[in-house]
Coordinates of C-alpha atoms in Angstrom, one line a residue:
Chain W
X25 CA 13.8 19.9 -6.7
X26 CA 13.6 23.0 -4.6
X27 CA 10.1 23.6 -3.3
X28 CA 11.0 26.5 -1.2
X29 CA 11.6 28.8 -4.0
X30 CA 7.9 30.2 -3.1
X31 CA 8.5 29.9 0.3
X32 CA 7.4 32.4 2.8
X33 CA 8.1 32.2 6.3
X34 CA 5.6 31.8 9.3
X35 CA 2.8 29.1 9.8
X36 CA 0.0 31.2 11.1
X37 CA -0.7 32.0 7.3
X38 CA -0.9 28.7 6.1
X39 CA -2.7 27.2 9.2
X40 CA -6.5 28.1 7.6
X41 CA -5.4 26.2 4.7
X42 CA -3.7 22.9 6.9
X43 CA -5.8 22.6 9.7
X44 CA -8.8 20.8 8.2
X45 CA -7.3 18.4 6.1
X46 CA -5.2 17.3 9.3
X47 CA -8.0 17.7 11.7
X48 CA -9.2 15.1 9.6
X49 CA -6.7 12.8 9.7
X50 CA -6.4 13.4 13.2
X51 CA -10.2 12.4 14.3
X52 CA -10.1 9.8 11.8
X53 CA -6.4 8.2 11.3
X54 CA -3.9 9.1 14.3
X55 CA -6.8 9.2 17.6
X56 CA -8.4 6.1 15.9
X57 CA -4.8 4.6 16.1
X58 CA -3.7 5.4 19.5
X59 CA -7.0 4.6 20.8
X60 CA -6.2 1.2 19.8
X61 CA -2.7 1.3 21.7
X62 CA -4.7 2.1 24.7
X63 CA -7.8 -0.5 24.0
X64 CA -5.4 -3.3 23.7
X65 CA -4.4 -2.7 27.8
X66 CA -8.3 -3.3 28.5
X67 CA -10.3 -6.0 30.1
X68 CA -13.8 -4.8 28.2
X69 CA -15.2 -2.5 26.1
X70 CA -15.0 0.9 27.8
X71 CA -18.6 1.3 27.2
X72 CA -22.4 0.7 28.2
X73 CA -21.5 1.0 32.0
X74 CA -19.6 -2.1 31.8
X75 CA -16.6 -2.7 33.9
X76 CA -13.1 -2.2 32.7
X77 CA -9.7 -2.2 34.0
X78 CA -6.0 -2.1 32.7
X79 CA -4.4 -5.6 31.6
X80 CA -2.0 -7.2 30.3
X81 CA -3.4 -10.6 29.6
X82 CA -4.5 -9.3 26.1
X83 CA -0.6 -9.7 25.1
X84 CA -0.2 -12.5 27.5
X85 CA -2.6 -14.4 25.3
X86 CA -0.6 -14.0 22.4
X87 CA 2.7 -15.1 23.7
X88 CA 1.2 -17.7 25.6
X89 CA -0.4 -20.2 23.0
X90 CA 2.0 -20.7 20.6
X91 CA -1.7 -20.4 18.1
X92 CA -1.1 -16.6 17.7
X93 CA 3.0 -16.9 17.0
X94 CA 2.1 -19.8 14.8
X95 CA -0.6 -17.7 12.7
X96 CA 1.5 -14.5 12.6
X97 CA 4.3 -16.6 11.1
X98 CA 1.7 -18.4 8.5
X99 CA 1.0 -14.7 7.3
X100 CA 4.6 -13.5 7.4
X101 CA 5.4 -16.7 5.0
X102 CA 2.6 -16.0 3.2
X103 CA 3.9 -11.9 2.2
X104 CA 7.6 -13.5 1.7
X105 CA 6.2 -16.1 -1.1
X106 CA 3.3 -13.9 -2.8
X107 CA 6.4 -11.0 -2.7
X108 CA 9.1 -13.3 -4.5
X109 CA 6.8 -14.8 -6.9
X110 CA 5.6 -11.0 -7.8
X111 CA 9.0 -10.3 -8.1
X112 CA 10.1 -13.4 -10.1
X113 CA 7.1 -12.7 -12.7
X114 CA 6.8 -9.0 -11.9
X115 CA 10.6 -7.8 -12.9
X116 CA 11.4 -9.2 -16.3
X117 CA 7.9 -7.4 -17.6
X118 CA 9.0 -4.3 -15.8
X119 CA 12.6 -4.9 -17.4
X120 CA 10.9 -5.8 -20.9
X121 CA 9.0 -2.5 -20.7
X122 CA 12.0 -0.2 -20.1
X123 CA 14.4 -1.7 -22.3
X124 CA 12.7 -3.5 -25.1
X125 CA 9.3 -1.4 -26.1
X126 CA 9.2 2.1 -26.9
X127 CA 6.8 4.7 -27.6
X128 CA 3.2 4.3 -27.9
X129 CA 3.3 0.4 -27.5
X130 CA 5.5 1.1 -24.2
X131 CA 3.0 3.8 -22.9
X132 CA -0.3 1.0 -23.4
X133 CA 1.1 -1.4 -22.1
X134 CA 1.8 -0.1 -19.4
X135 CA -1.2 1.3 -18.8
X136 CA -2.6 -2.1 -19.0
X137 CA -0.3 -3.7 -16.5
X138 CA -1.3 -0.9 -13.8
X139 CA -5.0 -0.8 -14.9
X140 CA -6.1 -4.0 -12.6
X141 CA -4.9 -2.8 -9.6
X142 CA -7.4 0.3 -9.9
X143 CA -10.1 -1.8 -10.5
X144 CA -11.7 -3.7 -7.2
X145 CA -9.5 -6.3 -5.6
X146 CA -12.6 -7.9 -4.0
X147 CA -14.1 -8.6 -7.6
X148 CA -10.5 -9.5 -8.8
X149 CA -10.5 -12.5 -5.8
X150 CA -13.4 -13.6 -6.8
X151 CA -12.6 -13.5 -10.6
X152 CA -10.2 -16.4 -9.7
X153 CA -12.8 -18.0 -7.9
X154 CA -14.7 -18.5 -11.5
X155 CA -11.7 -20.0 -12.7
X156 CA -10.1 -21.8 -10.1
X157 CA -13.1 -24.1 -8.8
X158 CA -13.8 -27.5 -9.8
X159 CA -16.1 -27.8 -13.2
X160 CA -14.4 -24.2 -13.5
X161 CA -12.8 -22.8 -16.6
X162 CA -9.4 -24.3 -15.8
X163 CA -11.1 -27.3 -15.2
X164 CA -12.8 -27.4 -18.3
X165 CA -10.2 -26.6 -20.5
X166 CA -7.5 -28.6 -19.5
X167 CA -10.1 -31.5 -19.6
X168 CA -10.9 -30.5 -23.8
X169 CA -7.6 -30.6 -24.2
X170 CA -5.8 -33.5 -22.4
X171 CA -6.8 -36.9 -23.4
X172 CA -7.3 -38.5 -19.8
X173 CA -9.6 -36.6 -17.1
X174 CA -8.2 -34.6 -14.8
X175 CA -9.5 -32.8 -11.9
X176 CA -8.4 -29.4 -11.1
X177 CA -9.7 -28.5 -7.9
X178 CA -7.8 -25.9 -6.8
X179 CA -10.0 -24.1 -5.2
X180 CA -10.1 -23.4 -1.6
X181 CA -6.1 -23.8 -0.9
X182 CA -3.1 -22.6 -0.3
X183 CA -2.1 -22.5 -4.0
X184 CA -5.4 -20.8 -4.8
X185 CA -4.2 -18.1 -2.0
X186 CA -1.2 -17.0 -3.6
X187 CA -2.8 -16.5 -6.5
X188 CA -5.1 -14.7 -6.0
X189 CA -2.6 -12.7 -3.8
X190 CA -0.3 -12.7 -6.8
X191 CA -2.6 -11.3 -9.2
X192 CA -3.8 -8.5 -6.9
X193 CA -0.2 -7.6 -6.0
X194 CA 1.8 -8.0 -9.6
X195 CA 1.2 -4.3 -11.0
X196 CA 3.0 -3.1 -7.9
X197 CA 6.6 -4.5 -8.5
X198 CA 6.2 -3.8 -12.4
X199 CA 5.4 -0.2 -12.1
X200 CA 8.1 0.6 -8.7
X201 CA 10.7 -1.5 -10.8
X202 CA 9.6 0.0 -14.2
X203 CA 10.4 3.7 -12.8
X204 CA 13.8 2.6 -11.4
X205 CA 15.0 0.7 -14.8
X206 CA 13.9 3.0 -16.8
X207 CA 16.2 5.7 -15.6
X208 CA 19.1 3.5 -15.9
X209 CA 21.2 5.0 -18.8
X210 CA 21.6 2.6 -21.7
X211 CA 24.6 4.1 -22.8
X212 CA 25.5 2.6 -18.8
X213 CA 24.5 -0.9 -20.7
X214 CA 26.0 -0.6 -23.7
X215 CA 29.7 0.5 -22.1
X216 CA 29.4 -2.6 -20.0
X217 CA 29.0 -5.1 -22.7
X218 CA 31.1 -3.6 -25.8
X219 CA 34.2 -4.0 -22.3
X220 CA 33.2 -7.4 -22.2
X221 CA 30.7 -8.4 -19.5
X222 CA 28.2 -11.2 -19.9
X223 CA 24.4 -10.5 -20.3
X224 CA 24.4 -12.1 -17.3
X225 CA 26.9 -10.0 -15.4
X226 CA 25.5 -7.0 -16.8
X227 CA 22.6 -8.4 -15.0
X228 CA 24.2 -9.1 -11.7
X229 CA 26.3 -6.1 -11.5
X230 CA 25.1 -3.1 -13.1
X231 CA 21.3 -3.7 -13.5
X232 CA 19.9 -5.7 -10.5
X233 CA 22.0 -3.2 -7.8
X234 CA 20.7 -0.4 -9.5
X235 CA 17.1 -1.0 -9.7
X236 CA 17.2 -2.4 -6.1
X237 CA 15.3 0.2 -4.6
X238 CA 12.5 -0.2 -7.2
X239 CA 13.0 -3.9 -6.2
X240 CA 12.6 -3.0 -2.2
X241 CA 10.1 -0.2 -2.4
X242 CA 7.5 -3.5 -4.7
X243 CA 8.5 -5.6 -2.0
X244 CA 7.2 -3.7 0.7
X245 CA 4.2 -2.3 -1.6
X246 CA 3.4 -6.3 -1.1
X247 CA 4.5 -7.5 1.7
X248 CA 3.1 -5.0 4.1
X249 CA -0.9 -5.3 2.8
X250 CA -0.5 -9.4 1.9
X251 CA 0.2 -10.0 6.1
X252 CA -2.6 -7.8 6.7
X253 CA -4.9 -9.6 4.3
X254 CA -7.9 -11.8 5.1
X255 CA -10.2 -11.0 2.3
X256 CA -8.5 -13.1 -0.2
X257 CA -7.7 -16.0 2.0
X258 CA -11.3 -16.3 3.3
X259 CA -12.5 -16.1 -0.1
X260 CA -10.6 -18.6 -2.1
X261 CA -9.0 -20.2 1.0
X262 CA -11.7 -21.3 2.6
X263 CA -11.1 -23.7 5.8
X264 CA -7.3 -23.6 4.7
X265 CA -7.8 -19.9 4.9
X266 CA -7.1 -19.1 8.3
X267 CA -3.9 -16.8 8.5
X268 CA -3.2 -13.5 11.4
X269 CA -5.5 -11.0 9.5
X270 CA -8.6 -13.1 9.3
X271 CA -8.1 -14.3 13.3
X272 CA -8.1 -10.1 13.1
X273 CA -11.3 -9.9 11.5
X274 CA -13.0 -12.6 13.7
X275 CA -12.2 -10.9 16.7
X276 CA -13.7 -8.2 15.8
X277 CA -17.0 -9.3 13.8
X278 CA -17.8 -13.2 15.1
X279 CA -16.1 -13.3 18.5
X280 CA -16.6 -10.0 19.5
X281 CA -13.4 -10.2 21.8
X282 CA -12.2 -6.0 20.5
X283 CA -9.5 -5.7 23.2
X284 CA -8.0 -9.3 21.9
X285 CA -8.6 -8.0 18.3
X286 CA -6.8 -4.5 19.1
X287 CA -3.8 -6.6 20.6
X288 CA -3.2 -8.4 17.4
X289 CA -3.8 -5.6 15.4
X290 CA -1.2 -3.6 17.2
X291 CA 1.4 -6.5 17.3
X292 CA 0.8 -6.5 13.3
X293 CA 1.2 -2.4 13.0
X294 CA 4.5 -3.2 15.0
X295 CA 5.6 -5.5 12.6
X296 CA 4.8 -3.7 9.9
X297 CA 6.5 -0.6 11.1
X298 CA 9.4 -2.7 12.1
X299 CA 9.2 -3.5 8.3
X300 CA 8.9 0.0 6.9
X301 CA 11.4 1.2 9.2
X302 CA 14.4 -1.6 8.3
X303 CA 13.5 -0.6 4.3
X304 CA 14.1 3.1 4.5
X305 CA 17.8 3.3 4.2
X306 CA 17.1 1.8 1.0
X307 CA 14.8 3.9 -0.4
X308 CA 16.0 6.8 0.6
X309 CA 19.4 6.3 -1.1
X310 CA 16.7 5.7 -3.9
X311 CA 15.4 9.5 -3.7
X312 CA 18.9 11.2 -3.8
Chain B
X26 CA 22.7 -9.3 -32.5
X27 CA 20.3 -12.2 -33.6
X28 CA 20.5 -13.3 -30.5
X29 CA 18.7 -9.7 -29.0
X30 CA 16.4 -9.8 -31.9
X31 CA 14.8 -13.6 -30.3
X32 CA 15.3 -12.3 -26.6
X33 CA 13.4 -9.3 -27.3
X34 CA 10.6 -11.5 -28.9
X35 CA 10.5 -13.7 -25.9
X36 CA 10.2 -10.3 -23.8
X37 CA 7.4 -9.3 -25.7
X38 CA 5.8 -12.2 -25.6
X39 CA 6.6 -12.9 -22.0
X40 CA 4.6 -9.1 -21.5
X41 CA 1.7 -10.9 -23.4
X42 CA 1.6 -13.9 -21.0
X43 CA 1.5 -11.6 -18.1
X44 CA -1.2 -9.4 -19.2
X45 CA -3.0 -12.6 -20.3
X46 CA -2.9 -13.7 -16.6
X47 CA -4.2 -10.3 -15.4
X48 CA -7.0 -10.1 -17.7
X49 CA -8.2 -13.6 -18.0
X50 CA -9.9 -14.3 -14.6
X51 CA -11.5 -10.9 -15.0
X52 CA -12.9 -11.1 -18.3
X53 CA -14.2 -14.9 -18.1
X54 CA -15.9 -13.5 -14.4
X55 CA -17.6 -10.9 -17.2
X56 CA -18.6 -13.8 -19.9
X57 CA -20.0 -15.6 -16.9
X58 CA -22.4 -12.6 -16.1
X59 CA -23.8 -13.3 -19.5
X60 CA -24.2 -16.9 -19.2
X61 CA -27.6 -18.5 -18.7
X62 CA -26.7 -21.3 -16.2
X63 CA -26.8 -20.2 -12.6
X64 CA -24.4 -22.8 -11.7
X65 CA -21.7 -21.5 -14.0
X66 CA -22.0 -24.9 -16.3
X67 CA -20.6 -24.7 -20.2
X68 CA -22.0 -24.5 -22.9
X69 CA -22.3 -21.1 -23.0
X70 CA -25.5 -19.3 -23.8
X71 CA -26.0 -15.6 -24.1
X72 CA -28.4 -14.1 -21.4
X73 CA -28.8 -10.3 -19.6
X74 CA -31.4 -12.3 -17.0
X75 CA -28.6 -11.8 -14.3
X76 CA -28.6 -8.2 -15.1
X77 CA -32.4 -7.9 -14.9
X78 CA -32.4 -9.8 -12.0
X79 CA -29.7 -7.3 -10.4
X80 CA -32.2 -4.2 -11.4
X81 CA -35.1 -5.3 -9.3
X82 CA -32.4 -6.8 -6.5
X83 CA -33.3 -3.6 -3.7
X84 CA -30.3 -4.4 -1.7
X85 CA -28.0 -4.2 -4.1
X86 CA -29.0 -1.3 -5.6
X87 CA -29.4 0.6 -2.4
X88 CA -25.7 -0.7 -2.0
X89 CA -24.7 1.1 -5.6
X90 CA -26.4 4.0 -4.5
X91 CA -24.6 4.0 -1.0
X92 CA -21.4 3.7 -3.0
X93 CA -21.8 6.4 -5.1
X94 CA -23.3 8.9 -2.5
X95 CA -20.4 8.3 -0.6
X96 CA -17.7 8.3 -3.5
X97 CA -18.7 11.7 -4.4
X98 CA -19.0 13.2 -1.4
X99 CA -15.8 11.3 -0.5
X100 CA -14.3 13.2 -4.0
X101 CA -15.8 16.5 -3.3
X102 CA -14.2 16.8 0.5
X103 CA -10.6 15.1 0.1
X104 CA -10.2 17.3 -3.3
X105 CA -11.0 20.5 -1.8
X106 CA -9.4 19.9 1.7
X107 CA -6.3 18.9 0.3
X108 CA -6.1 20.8 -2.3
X109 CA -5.9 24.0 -0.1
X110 CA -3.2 21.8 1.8
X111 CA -0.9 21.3 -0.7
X112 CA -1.1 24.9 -1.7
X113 CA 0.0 25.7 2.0
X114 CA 2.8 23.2 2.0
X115 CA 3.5 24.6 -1.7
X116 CA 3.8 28.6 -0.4
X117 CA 5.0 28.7 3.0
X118 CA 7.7 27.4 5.1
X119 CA 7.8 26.7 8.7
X120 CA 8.7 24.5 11.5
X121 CA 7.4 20.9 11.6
X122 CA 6.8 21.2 7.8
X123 CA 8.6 17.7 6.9
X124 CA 6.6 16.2 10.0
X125 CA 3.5 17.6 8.6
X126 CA 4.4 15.9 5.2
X127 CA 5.8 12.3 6.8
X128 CA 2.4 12.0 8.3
X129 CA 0.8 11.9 5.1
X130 CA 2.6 8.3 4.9
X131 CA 1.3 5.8 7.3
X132 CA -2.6 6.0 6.1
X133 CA -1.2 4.9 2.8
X134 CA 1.4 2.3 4.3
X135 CA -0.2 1.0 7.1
X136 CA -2.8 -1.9 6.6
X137 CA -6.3 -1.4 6.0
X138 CA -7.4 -4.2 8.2
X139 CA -5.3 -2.1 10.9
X140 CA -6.8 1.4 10.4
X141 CA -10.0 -0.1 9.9
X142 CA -10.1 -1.6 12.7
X143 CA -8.6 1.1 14.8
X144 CA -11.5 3.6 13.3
X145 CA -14.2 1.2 14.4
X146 CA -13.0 1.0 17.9
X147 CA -12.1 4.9 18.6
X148 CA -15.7 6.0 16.3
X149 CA -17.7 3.5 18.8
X150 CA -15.9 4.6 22.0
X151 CA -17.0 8.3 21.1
X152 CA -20.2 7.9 20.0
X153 CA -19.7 8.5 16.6
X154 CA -20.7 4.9 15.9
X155 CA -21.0 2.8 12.8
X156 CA -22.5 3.9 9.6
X157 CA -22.1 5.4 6.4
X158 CA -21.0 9.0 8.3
X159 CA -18.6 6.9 10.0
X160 CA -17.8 5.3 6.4
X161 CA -17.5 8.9 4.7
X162 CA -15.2 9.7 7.7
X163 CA -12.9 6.9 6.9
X164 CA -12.7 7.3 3.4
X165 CA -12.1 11.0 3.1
X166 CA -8.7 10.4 5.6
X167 CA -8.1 7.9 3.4
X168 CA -8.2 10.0 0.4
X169 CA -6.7 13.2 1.4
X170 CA -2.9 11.5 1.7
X171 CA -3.5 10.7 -2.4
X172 CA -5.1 14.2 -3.1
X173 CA -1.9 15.7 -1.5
X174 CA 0.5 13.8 -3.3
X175 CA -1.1 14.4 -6.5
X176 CA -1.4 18.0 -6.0
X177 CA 2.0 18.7 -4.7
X178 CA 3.5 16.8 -7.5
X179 CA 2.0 19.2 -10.1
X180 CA 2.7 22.0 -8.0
X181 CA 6.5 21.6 -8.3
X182 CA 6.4 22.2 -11.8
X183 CA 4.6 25.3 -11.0
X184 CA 6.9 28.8 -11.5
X185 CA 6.6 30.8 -8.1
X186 CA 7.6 34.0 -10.0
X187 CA 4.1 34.1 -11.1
X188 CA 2.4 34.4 -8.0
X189 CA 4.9 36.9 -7.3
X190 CA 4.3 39.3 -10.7
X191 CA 0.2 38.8 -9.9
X192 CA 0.8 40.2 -6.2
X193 CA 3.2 43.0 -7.2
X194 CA 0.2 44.0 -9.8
X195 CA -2.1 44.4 -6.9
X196 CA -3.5 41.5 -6.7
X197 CA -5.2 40.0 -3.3
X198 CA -3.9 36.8 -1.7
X199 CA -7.5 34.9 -2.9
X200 CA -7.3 36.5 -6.6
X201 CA -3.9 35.2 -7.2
X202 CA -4.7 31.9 -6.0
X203 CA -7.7 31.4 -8.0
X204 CA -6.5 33.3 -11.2
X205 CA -2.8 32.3 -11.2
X206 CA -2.4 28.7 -9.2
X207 CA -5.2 27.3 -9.5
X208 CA -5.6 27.0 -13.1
X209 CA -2.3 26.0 -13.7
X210 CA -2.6 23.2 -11.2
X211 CA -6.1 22.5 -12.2
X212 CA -4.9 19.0 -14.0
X213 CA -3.2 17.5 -10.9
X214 CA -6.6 18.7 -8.9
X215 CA -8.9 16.5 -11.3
X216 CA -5.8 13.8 -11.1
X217 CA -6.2 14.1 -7.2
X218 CA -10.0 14.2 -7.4
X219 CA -10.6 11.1 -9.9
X220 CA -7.8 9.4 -7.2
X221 CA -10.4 10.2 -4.3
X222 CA -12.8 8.6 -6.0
X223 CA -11.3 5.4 -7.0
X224 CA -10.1 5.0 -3.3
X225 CA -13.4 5.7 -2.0
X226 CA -15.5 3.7 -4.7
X227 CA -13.4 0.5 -5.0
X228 CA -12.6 0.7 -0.5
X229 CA -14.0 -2.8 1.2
X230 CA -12.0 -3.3 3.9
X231 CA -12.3 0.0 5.9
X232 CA -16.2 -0.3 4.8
X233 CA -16.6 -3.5 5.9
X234 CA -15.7 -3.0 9.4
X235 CA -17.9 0.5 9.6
X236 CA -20.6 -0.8 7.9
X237 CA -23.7 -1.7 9.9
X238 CA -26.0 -4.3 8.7
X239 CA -28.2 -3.5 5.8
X240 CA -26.5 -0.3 5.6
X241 CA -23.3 -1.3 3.6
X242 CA -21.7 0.0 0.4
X243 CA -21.0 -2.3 -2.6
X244 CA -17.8 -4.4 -1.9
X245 CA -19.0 -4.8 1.7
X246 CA -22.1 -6.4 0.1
X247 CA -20.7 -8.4 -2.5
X248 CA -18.4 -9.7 -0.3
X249 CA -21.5 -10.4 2.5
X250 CA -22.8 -12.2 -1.0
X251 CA -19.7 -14.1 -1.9
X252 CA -19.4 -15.5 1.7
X253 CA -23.0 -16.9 1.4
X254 CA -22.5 -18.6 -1.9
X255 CA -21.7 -17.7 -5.5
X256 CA -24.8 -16.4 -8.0
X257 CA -23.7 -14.9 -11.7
X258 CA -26.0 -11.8 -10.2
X259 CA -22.8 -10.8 -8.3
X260 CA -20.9 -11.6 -11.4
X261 CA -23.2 -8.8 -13.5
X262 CA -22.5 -6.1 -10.1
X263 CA -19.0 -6.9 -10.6
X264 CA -18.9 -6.5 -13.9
X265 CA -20.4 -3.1 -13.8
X266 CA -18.0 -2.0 -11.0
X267 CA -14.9 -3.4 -13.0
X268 CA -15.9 -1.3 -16.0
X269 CA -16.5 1.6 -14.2
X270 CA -13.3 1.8 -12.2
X271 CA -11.4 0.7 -15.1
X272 CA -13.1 3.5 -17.6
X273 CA -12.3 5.6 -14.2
X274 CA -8.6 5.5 -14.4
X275 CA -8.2 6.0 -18.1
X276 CA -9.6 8.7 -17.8
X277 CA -7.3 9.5 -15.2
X278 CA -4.6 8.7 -17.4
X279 CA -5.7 11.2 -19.5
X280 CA -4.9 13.9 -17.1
X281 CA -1.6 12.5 -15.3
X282 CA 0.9 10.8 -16.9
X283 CA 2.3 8.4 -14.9
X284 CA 5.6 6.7 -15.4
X285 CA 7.0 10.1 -16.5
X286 CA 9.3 10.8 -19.8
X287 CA 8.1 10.7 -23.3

């Protein structure tokens, strides 16, 4: 695509029509973000008179107890299962879509799949919580149907966390991989198997390598916001529920402890830049 | 070929299971805003008490109205701010263009728990302090990246020469942009404006940590709610909010296609 073709030189033109909507992420996205760089080298809060020097101990407290490493790695586990089992449930719809349904059907359905995901994820967690606790609908059903009592009591563990995180997260790796399958050729397909090749090296050859960026740019979709996430493991997690993000959110709504709670933040925004950073490659051979 | 015939019904009905598994939790959370026992026990029996209940619960509906204030005015900013964005990253080329557009990126990719954060610290160090001006602050930066996406994405499919025959007919720099671009980008403005209002309406986390007590919008309530115990009242406010954000985006869908060919 050329967007230039309109293009006229000079920025002092165009500067009325850019400068608000980036003053606004300025005040409210970059300042807010390198405020917290600086924060996280601070004793106190900078504020009602009360004393505050630079420090390092914020980050020493983190490598120090092995609580913080421990918790971080909890979360990073967490993102790597939640993002293969999206993937595992998440691609064969995507590939089902593409390939198999056409048309109208194609078209609804897919607006289905996505149409969660614009909904609340807050009400979506707690949907599950309506069907995951004991004397809850699973609970009752499997019960009228089974011929010895069982209890389900899934709620408030690590089961109950992934899916939740699952069901919030899905939508993304059907609709990245959904774009990138679908603009595989199916003459591509069709060559591949009428020389000879398996369904299943079709599969491993031809298919999976080119929808991989669809594949990386879901994985990332998930990964990144599931190690950030404390929402969904203090809802349906409960005690079991403490991963990084919610040690996050104490800091900075029980414990009050904002220069600890910047420190962790930033050491998650590093990771998940380190993230976004490794990925690129691959998505950018995706754009060409 | 058989064979495809039976795969391609287990794809389809593979497609089924999976939308059963997004739509079940939701839709029994809805059944259970209609049933009479407050402790979630079966049998089922049809009631709206939850949702009279919700009508005369003040804090709730102060919530709502939070929510909406804020989602509009949210819409109404982000729309018209990056709108005239797009339109200058659309007509005119300069240096630090690319940079201007990679920085659209990280408030999308980075974590709300991390910008949320980040916001509540640098609004309290400056006095802007907590609240739902600091909330409509938030949200509108959250917004705009979506708005300019949106817009710019409609605007490559727009036909420069246009502008061009308008100006070389006389027309001023403001006539040709609201006789000539704007109309024709007019669908990817409501796209981006009905975006706004999804991020701003259905937004907890970056709420959550701006919100001051008594003072929240309605995730960071119903989440204050959940935390304390589960009533089917937050089951009827979650209902509503479900159906309105879901009615939301089809209506989006109207507008923008997504997924692309046809």
């Amino acid at each position: 695509m050329t967007s230039a073709q309109a293009a006229r030189k000079g920025i002092r033109p165009a500067l009325p029509l850019l400068a608000p909507a980036y003053l606004w992420l300025t005040v409210a996205i970059f300042l807010p973000l390198s405020a917290m760089a600086f924060f996280s080298f601070m004793t106190d809060l900078p504020m009602a008179g009360r004393e505050w020097s630079l420090t390092l101990k914020n980050y020493a407290a983190f490598f120090s107890t092995s609580l913080y490493l421990t918790l971080l790695w909890s979360s990073l586990r967490l993102g790597l299962e939640v993002t293969a089992w999206c993937l595992v449930i998440g691609f064969p719809a995507a590939y089902v879509l593409a390939k198999v349904l056409k048309g109208r059907a194609r078209e609804a359905i897919f607006l289905l799949v996505i149409l969660p995901f614009w909904s609340n994820g807050l009400v979506r967690i707690f949907s599950w919580a309506m069907v995951l606790r004991e004397g809850g609908i699973l609970d009752t059903a499997l019960n009228a149907v089974l011929p010895f009592t069982v209890s389900i009591d899934l709620m408030y563990s690590y089961p109950a966390v992934i899916i939740g995180l699952v069901h919030s997260y899905v939508p993304y790796m059907v609709l990245t991989c959904y774009l990138t399958l679908q603009a595989i050729d199916d003459s591509l397909i069709e060559a591949a198997r009428s020389l000879g090749a398996s369904r299943r090296q079709v599969l491993r050859r031809l298919i999976l390598p080119l929808a991989m960026p669809g594949i990386v740019a879901g994985a990332v979709l998930i990964f990144v916001p599931v190690v950030g996430s404390f929402m969904e493991p203090r809802i349906l997690g409960g005690r079991t529920g403490t991963f990084y993000g919610t040690v996050i959110e104490d800091q900075f709504v029980a414990v009050f402890n904002w220069p600890l709670g910047a420190a962790l933040s930033f050491i998650l925004l590093a990771v998940v830049l380190l993230i976004l950073a490794a990925s690129a490659p691959i998505l950018r051979r995706a754009q060409q | 070929m058989k064979l495809t015939g039976w795969l391609e019904g287990v794809g389809r009905f593979y497609v089924g299971l999976l939308l059963a598994f997004l739509y079940l939790p939701i839709v029994i959370m809805a059944l259970m805003s209609f049933n009479a026992s407050p402790f979630y026990q079966l049998p089922f029996e049809w009631t709206t008490h939850w949702y009279s209940d919700l009508s005369r619960n003040n804090q709730l509906l102060t919530a709502t109205l939070n929510s909406l204030r804020i989602a509009v005015m949210t819409t109404v900013i982000a729309t018209i701010l990056g709108t005239a964005a797009s339109i200058a990253l659309y007509r005119y080329d300069f240096r630090g263009k690319r940079i201007l557009q990679v920085l659209l990126f990280p408030p999308i990719a980075i974590p709300w728990l991390i910008t949320g954060t980040a916001m509540l610290i640098f609004f309290y160090g400056i006095g802007i302090g907590r609240g739902l001006h600091a909330i409509l602050l938030g949200h509108v930066a959250l917004a705009l990246p979506y708005v300019i996406v949106v817009v710019s994405a409609r605007l490559q499919t727009f036909a420069p020469e246009l502008e061009e025959a308008a100006r070389s007919l006389g027309a001023s720099q403001w006539q040709v942009t609201r006789r000539v671009t704007l109309p024709w980008i007019m669908p990817g403005v409501i796209a981006g404006a009905l975006f706004a209002f999804a991020v701003s309406f259905d937004q907890f986390v970056v709420s959550y940590f701006l919100a001051t007590p008594g003072q929240g919008t309605l995730p960071v309530e119903i989440y204050a709610a959940i935390r304390k115990g589960f009533t089917p009242e937050i089951n009827a406010v979650s209902t509503i909010i479900i159906v309105v954000s879901m009615g939301l985006m089809l209506v989006t869908a109207r507008f923008f296609k997504f997924g692309g060919d046809r």
